[in-house]
PDB file of C-alpha atoms and ligand atoms in Angstrom:
ATOM      1  CA  MET A  89      19.087 -16.672   6.433  1.00  0.00           C
ATOM      2  CA  SER A  90      21.304 -15.810   9.455  1.00  0.00           C
ATOM      3  CA  SER A  91      20.273 -16.716  13.085  1.00  0.00           C
ATOM      4  CA  GLU A  92      20.387 -12.966  13.638  1.00  0.00           C
ATOM      5  CA  SER A  93      17.764 -12.174  11.185  1.00  0.00           C
ATOM      6  CA  VAL A  94      15.680 -15.200  12.401  1.00  0.00           C
ATOM      7  CA  ILE A  95      15.627 -13.746  15.946  1.00  0.00           C
ATOM      8  CA  THR A  96      14.764 -10.296  14.539  1.00  0.00           C
ATOM      9  CA  ASP A  97      11.781 -11.740  12.689  1.00  0.00           C
ATOM     10  CA  LEU A  98      10.876 -13.742  15.807  1.00  0.00           C
ATOM     11  CA  VAL A  99      11.095 -10.557  17.953  1.00  0.00           C
ATOM     12  CA  SER A 100       8.949  -8.543  15.370  1.00  0.00           C
ATOM     13  CA  ILE A 101       6.325 -11.280  15.226  1.00  0.00           C
ATOM     14  CA  ILE A 102       6.231 -11.539  18.891  1.00  0.00           C
ATOM     15  CA  LYS A 103       5.782  -7.678  19.218  1.00  0.00           C
ATOM     16  CA  ASP A 104       3.114  -7.692  16.592  1.00  0.00           C
ATOM     17  CA  ALA A 105       1.004 -10.646  18.382  1.00  0.00           C
ATOM     18  CA  ARG A 106       1.343  -8.658  21.614  1.00  0.00           C
ATOM     19  CA  GLU A 107       0.051  -5.268  20.065  1.00  0.00           C
ATOM     20  CA  HIS A 108      -2.824  -7.237  18.417  1.00  0.00           C
ATOM     21  CA  LEU A 109      -3.790  -8.980  21.726  1.00  0.00           C
ATOM     22  CA  ASN A 110      -3.556  -5.376  23.616  1.00  0.00           C
ATOM     23  CA  TYR A 111      -6.224  -4.202  20.832  1.00  0.00           C
ATOM     24  CA  LEU A 112      -8.299  -7.130  21.553  1.00  0.00           C
ATOM     25  CA  ASN A 113      -7.999  -6.545  25.447  1.00  0.00           C
ATOM     26  CA  GLU A 114      -8.977  -2.986  24.813  1.00  0.00           C
ATOM     27  CA  LEU A 115     -12.017  -4.043  23.013  1.00  0.00           C
ATOM     28  CA  GLY A 116     -12.961  -6.442  25.686  1.00  0.00           C
ATOM     29  CA  VAL A 117     -12.527  -9.404  23.679  1.00  0.00           C
ATOM     30  CA  THR A 118     -11.750 -12.660  25.755  1.00  0.00           C
ATOM     31  CA  ASN A 119     -12.392 -15.228  23.365  1.00  0.00           C
ATOM     32  CA  VAL A 120     -10.318 -14.962  20.160  1.00  0.00           C
ATOM     33  CA  GLU A 121     -11.158 -17.367  17.323  1.00  0.00           C
ATOM     34  CA  THR A 122      -8.492 -17.731  14.875  1.00  0.00           C
ATOM     35  CA  GLY A 123      -8.430 -19.384  11.208  1.00  0.00           C
ATOM     36  CA  VAL A 124     -10.934 -19.235   8.248  1.00  0.00           C
ATOM     37  CA  GLN A 125     -14.186 -20.653   8.611  1.00  0.00           C
ATOM     38  CA  SER A 126     -14.959 -22.973   5.646  1.00  0.00           C
ATOM     39  CA  GLY A 127     -18.207 -22.791   3.802  1.00  0.00           C
ATOM     40  CA  VAL A 128     -21.053 -20.276   4.441  1.00  0.00           C
ATOM     41  CA  SER A 129     -23.328 -20.787   7.110  1.00  0.00           C
ATOM     42  CA  PRO A 130     -27.201 -20.747   6.630  1.00  0.00           C
ATOM     43  CA  ASN A 131     -27.042 -17.452   8.299  1.00  0.00           C
ATOM     44  CA  LYS A 132     -24.635 -16.092   5.920  1.00  0.00           C
ATOM     45  CA  ALA A 133     -26.237 -17.418   3.011  1.00  0.00           C
ATOM     46  CA  GLY A 134     -29.467 -15.964   4.214  1.00  0.00           C
ATOM     47  CA  ALA A 135     -27.769 -12.649   4.710  1.00  0.00           C
ATOM     48  CA  LEU A 136     -27.678 -12.434   0.908  1.00  0.00           C
ATOM     49  CA  GLU A 137     -30.996 -10.582   0.875  1.00  0.00           C
ATOM     50  CA  SER A 138     -33.416 -10.164  -1.753  1.00  0.00           C
ATOM     51  CA  THR A 139     -32.411  -6.747  -3.214  1.00  0.00           C
ATOM     52  CA  ASN A 140     -35.664  -5.719  -5.145  1.00  0.00           C
ATOM     53  CA  ILE A 141     -36.515  -3.175  -2.495  1.00  0.00           C
ATOM     54  CA  ALA A 142     -33.093  -1.904  -2.684  1.00  0.00           C
ATOM     55  CA  ALA A 143     -33.359  -1.548  -6.440  1.00  0.00           C
ATOM     56  CA  ALA A 144     -36.649   0.096  -5.942  1.00  0.00           C
ATOM     57  CA  GLN A 145     -35.007   2.595  -3.221  1.00  0.00           C
ATOM     58  CA  ALA A 146     -31.853   3.189  -5.594  1.00  0.00           C
ATOM     59  CA  ALA A 147     -34.051   4.283  -8.415  1.00  0.00           C
ATOM     60  CA  ALA A 148     -35.984   6.450  -6.171  1.00  0.00           C
ATOM     61  CA  THR A 149     -33.043   8.133  -4.207  1.00  0.00           C
ATOM     62  CA  ILE A 150     -30.277   8.333  -6.541  1.00  0.00           C
ATOM     63  CA  SER A 151     -30.341  11.821  -7.724  1.00  0.00           C
ATOM     64  CA  ARG A 152     -28.625  15.266  -7.833  1.00  0.00           C
ATOM     65  CA  GLY A 153     -25.937  14.228 -10.446  1.00  0.00           C
ATOM     66  CA  THR A 154     -25.212  11.078  -9.413  1.00  0.00           C
ATOM     67  CA  ARG A 155     -23.960   9.112 -12.361  1.00  0.00           C
ATOM     68  CA  GLN A 156     -24.375   5.684 -11.498  1.00  0.00           C
ATOM     69  CA  SER A 157     -26.959   3.353 -12.998  1.00  0.00           C
ATOM     70  CA  VAL A 158     -29.346   0.715 -11.223  1.00  0.00           C
ATOM     71  CA  THR A 159     -29.356  -2.823 -12.538  1.00  0.00           C
ATOM     72  CA  ALA A 160     -31.238  -6.061 -11.877  1.00  0.00           C
ATOM     73  CA  PRO A 161     -30.787  -7.575  -8.475  1.00  0.00           C
ATOM     74  CA  PRO A 162     -28.093 -10.515  -8.241  1.00  0.00           C
ATOM     75  CA  GLN A 163     -28.547 -14.009  -8.117  1.00  0.00           C
ATOM     76  CA  ASP A 164     -26.417 -15.851  -5.510  1.00  0.00           C
ATOM     77  CA  MET A 165     -23.484 -17.897  -7.358  1.00  0.00           C
ATOM     78  CA  LEU A 166     -21.538 -20.477  -5.822  1.00  0.00           C
ATOM     79  CA  PHE A 167     -18.025 -21.547  -6.166  1.00  0.00           C
ATOM     80  CA  GLY A 168     -17.573 -24.704  -4.678  1.00  0.00           C
ATOM     81  CA  ASP A 169     -19.218 -24.380  -1.229  1.00  0.00           C
ATOM     82  CA  ILE A 170     -18.156 -20.884  -0.983  1.00  0.00           C
ATOM     83  CA  ALA A 171     -20.566 -18.147  -2.193  1.00  0.00           C
ATOM     84  CA  ALA A 172     -19.320 -15.795  -4.646  1.00  0.00           C
ATOM     85  CA  PRO A 173     -19.870 -11.894  -3.812  1.00  0.00           C
ATOM     86  CA  PRO A 174     -23.159 -10.824  -5.555  1.00  0.00           C
ATOM     87  CA  PRO A 175     -22.656  -8.625  -8.487  1.00  0.00           C
ATOM     88  CA  PRO A 176     -23.321  -4.906  -7.427  1.00  0.00           C
ATOM     89  CA  ILE A 177     -26.667  -3.179  -8.038  1.00  0.00           C
ATOM     90  CA  ILE A 178     -24.640   0.292  -8.184  1.00  0.00           C
ATOM     91  CA  GLU A 179     -22.886  -0.100 -11.610  1.00  0.00           C
ATOM     92  CA  LYS A 180     -19.016   0.789 -11.292  1.00  0.00           C
ATOM     93  CA  SER A 181     -18.409   4.405 -11.881  1.00  0.00           C
ATOM     94  CA  PHE A 182     -15.057   5.572 -12.991  1.00  0.00           C
ATOM     95  CA  GLU A 183     -15.351   8.959 -11.308  1.00  0.00           C
ATOM     96  CA  SER A 184     -12.575  10.064  -9.125  1.00  0.00           C
ATOM     97  CA  PHE A 185     -12.848  11.248  -5.772  1.00  0.00           C
ATOM     98  CA  GLU A 186     -11.588  14.605  -6.718  1.00  0.00           C
ATOM     99  CA  GLN A 187     -14.286  14.929  -9.439  1.00  0.00           C
ATOM    100  CA  ILE A 188     -17.136  14.082  -6.732  1.00  0.00           C
ATOM    101  CA  TRP A 189     -15.754  16.606  -4.134  1.00  0.00           C
ATOM    102  CA  SER A 190     -15.363  19.120  -6.994  1.00  0.00           C
ATOM    103  CA  ASP A 191     -19.321  18.886  -7.391  1.00  0.00           C
ATOM    104  CA  VAL A 192     -19.613  19.255  -3.505  1.00  0.00           C
ATOM    105  CA  GLY A 193     -17.671  22.366  -3.968  1.00  0.00           C
ATOM    106  CA  ASP A 194     -18.318  24.929  -1.027  1.00  0.00           C
ATOM    107  CA  CYS A 195     -21.434  23.241  -0.457  1.00  0.00           C
ATOM    108  CA  THR A 196     -24.694  25.001   0.883  1.00  0.00           C
ATOM    109  CA  ARG A 197     -27.085  22.372   0.149  1.00  0.00           C
ATOM    110  CA  CYS A 198     -28.234  21.921   3.754  1.00  0.00           C
ATOM    111  CA  PRO A 199     -28.133  23.983   7.061  1.00  0.00           C
ATOM    112  CA  LEU A 200     -25.193  22.237   8.541  1.00  0.00           C
ATOM    113  CA  HIS A 201     -22.819  24.388   6.245  1.00  0.00           C
ATOM    114  CA  GLN A 202     -23.522  27.267   8.637  1.00  0.00           C
ATOM    115  CA  GLY A 203     -21.454  26.108  11.585  1.00  0.00           C
ATOM    116  CA  ARG A 204     -18.831  24.152   9.841  1.00  0.00           C
ATOM    117  CA  ILE A 205     -14.866  24.940   9.624  1.00  0.00           C
ATOM    118  CA  ASN A 206     -14.226  22.249   6.920  1.00  0.00           C
ATOM    119  CA  ILE A 207     -15.958  19.737   4.738  1.00  0.00           C
ATOM    120  CA  VAL A 208     -14.951  16.579   5.844  1.00  0.00           C
ATOM    121  CA  HIS A 209     -14.588  14.021   2.875  1.00  0.00           C
ATOM    122  CA  THR A 210     -14.229  10.164   2.947  1.00  0.00           C
ATOM    123  CA  GLU A 211     -10.605   8.980   3.161  1.00  0.00           C
ATOM    124  CA  GLY A 212      -8.742   5.673   2.773  1.00  0.00           C
ATOM    125  CA  ASN A 213      -8.172   3.146   0.239  1.00  0.00           C
ATOM    126  CA  ARG A 214      -9.961   3.652  -3.029  1.00  0.00           C
ATOM    127  CA  HIS A 215      -9.978  -0.121  -3.750  1.00  0.00           C
ATOM    128  CA  ALA A 216     -11.247  -1.107  -0.359  1.00  0.00           C
ATOM    129  CA  ARG A 217     -13.268  -4.272   0.171  1.00  0.00           C
ATOM    130  CA  LEU A 218     -14.565  -2.802   3.595  1.00  0.00           C
ATOM    131  CA  MET A 219     -16.102   0.812   4.416  1.00  0.00           C
ATOM    132  CA  PHE A 220     -16.890   2.483   7.789  1.00  0.00           C
ATOM    133  CA  VAL A 221     -19.638   5.088   7.684  1.00  0.00           C
ATOM    134  CA  GLY A 222     -20.470   7.452  10.606  1.00  0.00           C
ATOM    135  CA  GLU A 223     -23.218  10.147  11.032  1.00  0.00           C
ATOM    136  CA  ALA A 224     -21.023  13.445  10.490  1.00  0.00           C
ATOM    137  CA  PRO A 225     -17.823  14.872  11.787  1.00  0.00           C
ATOM    138  CA  GLY A 226     -17.229  16.197  15.371  1.00  0.00           C
ATOM    139  CA  ALA A 227     -14.972  19.113  16.518  1.00  0.00           C
ATOM    140  CA  ASP A 228     -11.756  17.252  15.840  1.00  0.00           C
ATOM    141  CA  GLU A 229     -12.711  16.019  12.483  1.00  0.00           C
ATOM    142  CA  ASP A 230     -14.077  19.371  11.635  1.00  0.00           C
ATOM    143  CA  ALA A 231     -10.843  21.155  12.660  1.00  0.00           C
ATOM    144  CA  GLN A 232      -8.724  18.642  10.711  1.00  0.00           C
ATOM    145  CA  ALA A 233     -10.839  17.873   7.843  1.00  0.00           C
ATOM    146  CA  ARG A 234     -10.531  14.266   8.342  1.00  0.00           C
ATOM    147  CA  PRO A 235     -13.192  11.554   9.539  1.00  0.00           C
ATOM    148  CA  PHE A 236     -12.778   9.907  12.621  1.00  0.00           C
ATOM    149  CA  VAL A 237      -9.605  11.412  13.991  1.00  0.00           C
ATOM    150  CA  GLY A 238     -10.740  12.104  17.755  1.00  0.00           C
ATOM    151  CA  ARG A 239     -10.786   9.693  20.585  1.00  0.00           C
ATOM    152  CA  ALA A 240     -13.677   7.751  18.979  1.00  0.00           C
ATOM    153  CA  GLY A 241     -11.494   7.805  15.866  1.00  0.00           C
ATOM    154  CA  GLN A 242      -8.738   6.281  17.607  1.00  0.00           C
ATOM    155  CA  LEU A 243     -10.949   3.495  19.024  1.00  0.00           C
ATOM    156  CA  LEU A 244     -12.314   2.891  15.414  1.00  0.00           C
ATOM    157  CA  THR A 245      -8.788   2.381  14.223  1.00  0.00           C
ATOM    158  CA  LYS A 246      -8.188  -0.240  16.888  1.00  0.00           C
ATOM    159  CA  ILE A 247     -11.446  -1.998  16.028  1.00  0.00           C
ATOM    160  CA  ILE A 248     -10.390  -2.172  12.388  1.00  0.00           C
ATOM    161  CA  GLU A 249      -7.046  -3.844  13.385  1.00  0.00           C
ATOM    162  CA  SER A 250      -8.796  -6.162  15.549  1.00  0.00           C
ATOM    163  CA  ILE A 251     -10.149  -7.909  12.547  1.00  0.00           C
ATOM    164  CA  GLY A 252      -6.816  -7.963  10.526  1.00  0.00           C
ATOM    165  CA  PHE A 253      -7.086  -4.715   8.576  1.00  0.00           C
ATOM    166  CA  LYS A 254      -5.253  -1.615   8.969  1.00  0.00           C
ATOM    167  CA  ARG A 255      -6.783   1.897   8.942  1.00  0.00           C
ATOM    168  CA  GLU A 256      -5.357   2.523   5.527  1.00  0.00           C
ATOM    169  CA  ASP A 257      -6.848  -0.733   3.976  1.00  0.00           C
ATOM    170  CA  VAL A 258     -10.106   0.637   4.363  1.00  0.00           C
ATOM    171  CA  LEU A 259     -12.527   3.557   3.568  1.00  0.00           C
ATOM    172  CA  ILE A 260     -13.876   5.651   6.195  1.00  0.00           C
ATOM    173  CA  GLY A 261     -16.613   8.474   5.761  1.00  0.00           C
ATOM    174  CA  ASN A 262     -19.862   9.909   7.226  1.00  0.00           C
ATOM    175  CA  VAL A 263     -23.305  10.091   5.871  1.00  0.00           C
ATOM    176  CA  ASN A 264     -23.034  14.009   6.527  1.00  0.00           C
ATOM    177  CA  ARG A 265     -19.606  16.003   5.593  1.00  0.00           C
ATOM    178  CA  CYS A 266     -20.379  19.179   7.884  1.00  0.00           C
ATOM    179  CA  ARG A 267     -20.218  18.994  11.796  1.00  0.00           C
ATOM    180  CA  PRO A 268     -23.709  19.690  13.275  1.00  0.00           C
ATOM    181  CA  PRO A 269     -24.024  22.499  15.702  1.00  0.00           C
ATOM    182  CA  GLY A 270     -23.463  21.254  19.229  1.00  0.00           C
ATOM    183  CA  ASN A 271     -22.869  17.826  17.525  1.00  0.00           C
ATOM    184  CA  ARG A 272     -26.449  17.154  17.431  1.00  0.00           C
ATOM    185  CA  PRO A 273     -27.618  14.439  15.156  1.00  0.00           C
ATOM    186  CA  PRO A 274     -28.281  15.448  11.445  1.00  0.00           C
ATOM    187  CA  THR A 275     -31.748  15.045  10.324  1.00  0.00           C
ATOM    188  CA  LEU A 276     -33.099  12.520   7.751  1.00  0.00           C
ATOM    189  CA  GLU A 277     -33.569  15.646   5.384  1.00  0.00           C
ATOM    190  CA  GLU A 278     -29.872  16.850   5.959  1.00  0.00           C
ATOM    191  CA  ALA A 279     -28.577  13.356   5.359  1.00  0.00           C
ATOM    192  CA  SER A 280     -30.547  12.839   2.210  1.00  0.00           C
ATOM    193  CA  MET A 281     -29.071  16.221   0.866  1.00  0.00           C
ATOM    194  CA  CYS A 282     -25.402  14.782   1.483  1.00  0.00           C
ATOM    195  CA  GLN A 283     -25.879  10.982   0.708  1.00  0.00           C
ATOM    196  CA  PRO A 284     -25.672  11.191  -3.096  1.00  0.00           C
ATOM    197  CA  PHE A 285     -22.242  12.125  -2.599  1.00  0.00           C
ATOM    198  CA  LEU A 286     -21.530   9.112  -0.522  1.00  0.00           C
ATOM    199  CA  LEU A 287     -23.121   6.869  -3.023  1.00  0.00           C
ATOM    200  CA  ARG A 288     -20.930   8.351  -5.871  1.00  0.00           C
ATOM    201  CA  GLU A 289     -17.864   7.213  -3.741  1.00  0.00           C
ATOM    202  CA  ILE A 290     -19.475   3.886  -3.061  1.00  0.00           C
ATOM    203  CA  ALA A 291     -20.246   3.611  -6.765  1.00  0.00           C
ATOM    204  CA  ALA A 292     -16.690   4.442  -7.493  1.00  0.00           C
ATOM    205  CA  VAL A 293     -14.771   2.166  -5.053  1.00  0.00           C
ATOM    206  CA  GLN A 294     -17.788  -0.727  -4.707  1.00  0.00           C
ATOM    207  CA  PRO A 295     -16.632  -2.004  -1.314  1.00  0.00           C
ATOM    208  CA  GLU A 296     -18.259  -5.342  -0.597  1.00  0.00           C
ATOM    209  CA  VAL A 297     -19.140  -4.591   3.022  1.00  0.00           C
ATOM    210  CA  ILE A 298     -19.972  -1.207   4.717  1.00  0.00           C
ATOM    211  CA  VAL A 299     -20.025  -1.087   8.383  1.00  0.00           C
ATOM    212  CA  VAL A 300     -22.512   1.565   9.592  1.00  0.00           C
ATOM    213  CA  LEU A 301     -21.597   3.001  12.924  1.00  0.00           C
ATOM    214  CA  GLY A 302     -24.309   4.075  15.469  1.00  0.00           C
ATOM    215  CA  ASN A 303     -28.096   4.616  15.535  1.00  0.00           C
ATOM    216  CA  THR A 304     -28.133   7.837  13.570  1.00  0.00           C
ATOM    217  CA  ALA A 305     -25.832   6.966  10.620  1.00  0.00           C
ATOM    218  CA  MET A 306     -27.851   3.657  10.436  1.00  0.00           C
ATOM    219  CA  ARG A 307     -31.357   5.333  10.279  1.00  0.00           C
ATOM    220  CA  ASN A 308     -30.115   8.211   7.879  1.00  0.00           C
ATOM    221  CA  LEU A 309     -28.419   5.873   5.680  1.00  0.00           C
ATOM    222  CA  LEU A 310     -30.786   2.730   5.635  1.00  0.00           C
ATOM    223  CA  ASP A 311     -33.969   4.656   6.421  1.00  0.00           C
ATOM    224  CA  ILE A 312     -35.258   2.193   9.088  1.00  0.00           C
ATOM    225  CA  LYS A 313     -37.344   2.954  12.133  1.00  0.00           C
ATOM    226  CA  GLN A 314     -35.760   0.207  14.358  1.00  0.00           C
ATOM    227  CA  GLY A 315     -33.012   1.042  16.912  1.00  0.00           C
ATOM    228  CA  ILE A 316     -29.307   0.176  16.682  1.00  0.00           C
ATOM    229  CA  THR A 317     -29.779  -2.382  19.748  1.00  0.00           C
ATOM    230  CA  LYS A 318     -32.156  -4.478  17.583  1.00  0.00           C
ATOM    231  CA  VAL A 319     -30.574  -4.251  14.220  1.00  0.00           C
ATOM    232  CA  ARG A 320     -26.884  -4.755  15.097  1.00  0.00           C
ATOM    233  CA  GLY A 321     -25.057  -7.800  14.154  1.00  0.00           C
ATOM    234  CA  GLN A 322     -27.555  -8.539  11.091  1.00  0.00           C
ATOM    235  CA  PHE A 323     -26.543  -7.740   7.559  1.00  0.00           C
ATOM    236  CA  GLN A 324     -28.585  -5.114   5.878  1.00  0.00           C
ATOM    237  CA  ASP A 325     -28.752  -3.889   2.270  1.00  0.00           C
ATOM    238  CA  TYR A 326     -27.884  -0.580   0.917  1.00  0.00           C
ATOM    239  CA  HIS A 327     -28.290  -0.756  -2.905  1.00  0.00           C
ATOM    240  CA  GLY A 328     -26.809  -4.044  -3.214  1.00  0.00           C
ATOM    241  CA  VAL A 329     -23.777  -3.504  -0.803  1.00  0.00           C
ATOM    242  CA  LYS A 330     -23.857  -5.630   2.350  1.00  0.00           C
ATOM    243  CA  VAL A 331     -24.203  -3.349   5.489  1.00  0.00           C
ATOM    244  CA  MET A 332     -23.497  -4.324   8.935  1.00  0.00           C
ATOM    245  CA  PRO A 333     -24.939  -1.960  11.536  1.00  0.00           C
ATOM    246  CA  THR A 334     -22.875  -1.801  15.002  1.00  0.00           C
ATOM    247  CA  PHE A 335     -22.428   0.707  17.903  1.00  0.00           C
ATOM    248  CA  HIS A 336     -20.505   4.117  17.247  1.00  0.00           C
ATOM    249  CA  PRO A 337     -17.119   4.040  18.872  1.00  0.00           C
ATOM    250  CA  ALA A 338     -18.042   7.346  20.695  1.00  0.00           C
ATOM    251  CA  TYR A 339     -20.885   5.087  22.301  1.00  0.00           C
ATOM    252  CA  LEU A 340     -18.361   2.353  23.254  1.00  0.00           C
ATOM    253  CA  LEU A 341     -16.195   5.016  24.946  1.00  0.00           C
ATOM    254  CA  ARG A 342     -19.460   6.109  27.106  1.00  0.00           C
ATOM    255  CA  ASP A 343     -20.262   2.444  27.827  1.00  0.00           C
ATOM    256  CA  PRO A 344     -17.201   0.028  27.361  1.00  0.00           C
ATOM    257  CA  SER A 345     -19.465  -2.996  28.071  1.00  0.00           C
ATOM    258  CA  LYS A 346     -20.821  -2.852  24.580  1.00  0.00           C
ATOM    259  CA  LYS A 347     -17.492  -3.418  22.999  1.00  0.00           C
ATOM    260  CA  LYS A 348     -18.017  -7.306  23.226  1.00  0.00           C
ATOM    261  CA  GLU A 349     -21.085  -6.856  21.100  1.00  0.00           C
ATOM    262  CA  THR A 350     -19.393  -4.715  18.668  1.00  0.00           C
ATOM    263  CA  TRP A 351     -16.540  -7.370  18.394  1.00  0.00           C
ATOM    264  CA  GLU A 352     -19.257 -10.176  17.694  1.00  0.00           C
ATOM    265  CA  ASP A 353     -20.639  -7.915  14.854  1.00  0.00           C
ATOM    266  CA  LEU A 354     -17.261  -7.435  13.346  1.00  0.00           C
ATOM    267  CA  LYS A 355     -16.272 -10.909  13.358  1.00  0.00           C
ATOM    268  CA  LYS A 356     -19.307 -11.552  11.178  1.00  0.00           C
ATOM    269  CA  VAL A 357     -17.787  -8.820   8.630  1.00  0.00           C
ATOM    270  CA  ARG A 358     -14.407 -10.580   8.870  1.00  0.00           C
ATOM    271  CA  ASP A 359     -15.909 -13.936   8.314  1.00  0.00           C
ATOM    272  CA  TYR A 360     -17.661 -12.863   5.347  1.00  0.00           C
ATOM    273  CA  LEU A 361     -14.609 -11.241   3.509  1.00  0.00           C
ATOM    274  CA  GLU A 362     -12.743 -14.117   4.254  1.00  0.00           C
ATOM    275  CA  THR A 363     -15.031 -16.781   2.950  1.00  0.00           C
ATOM    276  CA  THR A 364     -15.924 -14.667  -0.054  1.00  0.00           C
ATOM    277  CA  PRO A 365     -13.766 -14.492  -3.012  1.00  0.00           C
ATOM    278  CA  ARG A 366     -12.857 -10.769  -3.542  1.00  0.00           C
ATOM    279  CA  ARG A 367     -15.189  -9.156  -6.460  1.00  0.00           C
ATOM    280  CA  GLN A 368     -13.450  -8.367  -9.438  1.00  0.00           C
ATOM    281  CA  SER A 369     -14.187  -4.734 -10.412  1.00  0.00           C
TER     282      SER A 369
HETATM  283  S1  SF4 B 107     -23.612  18.222   4.997  1.00  0.00           S
HETATM  284 FE1  SF4 B 107     -23.318  17.777   2.815  1.00  0.00          FE
HETATM  285  S2  SF4 B 107     -25.097  18.591   2.054  1.00  0.00           S
HETATM  286 FE2  SF4 B 107     -24.920  19.723   4.056  1.00  0.00          FE
HETATM  287  S3  SF4 B 107     -23.832  21.232   3.612  1.00  0.00           S
HETATM  288 FE3  SF4 B 107     -22.166  19.881   4.167  1.00  0.00          FE
HETATM  289  S4  SF4 B 107     -21.591  18.789   2.259  1.00  0.00           S
HETATM  290 FE4  SF4 B 107     -23.307  20.009   1.807  1.00  0.00          FE
END
């Protein structure tokens, strides 16, 4: 390798490192840890929660033409001192997103269709290990028919990059696909009408971790009563998929002091994925 190409590579590495530090600064991160943690902490092992309840919920809620089936809850398996990813409860589906979206059609299943310009489908890597789910599209997303493209979306992109992923590496979607009037939170009933499409996408991709963004998305997806402040940072279960609740990027724009807590939550996700062998599909 010539000295010129070595210098070019070094300049590129320094530029990348500086950009990464800028992301972290923007997120309010001051204490950067590096390296992969070995083994699994008791917390992480404990976070592989019992899935009996999820299996029962799945059986009760998978409906309206979803094609997955629900299998027995997983047993943890160990490869040396690293926990293997639990087998999925939702069996792998071989539907394409296009088939699922064709079933969504010009959907009028819930009242949110009345004010939308576009239906905003999930986008990103269809082999992703990591998925982000918000509550519903906003004005920018509705106009562009893409999830998380406004200011909050730009911050989400930086959050994704702060844990070593690119936006195109992950999957990004919402519980509801149509913009609520006045950006009000979608109701539980509206969420339940739209959720089967999300479940079908999850069955097709089988992400290993879902980060759920904000109170409304968390409550509508997981159907739990506690608020995001209490539950954030603790892995939950969604039909056998690990879910990490954290603050919505729009909330972080209003209250930047919460970025540090979001960073702590995302580090748990990063550590889980780094210490868990990739699941074979
Ligand atoms: S939010 Fe979902 S269920 Fe409601 S109209 Fe839109 S696509 Fe249909």
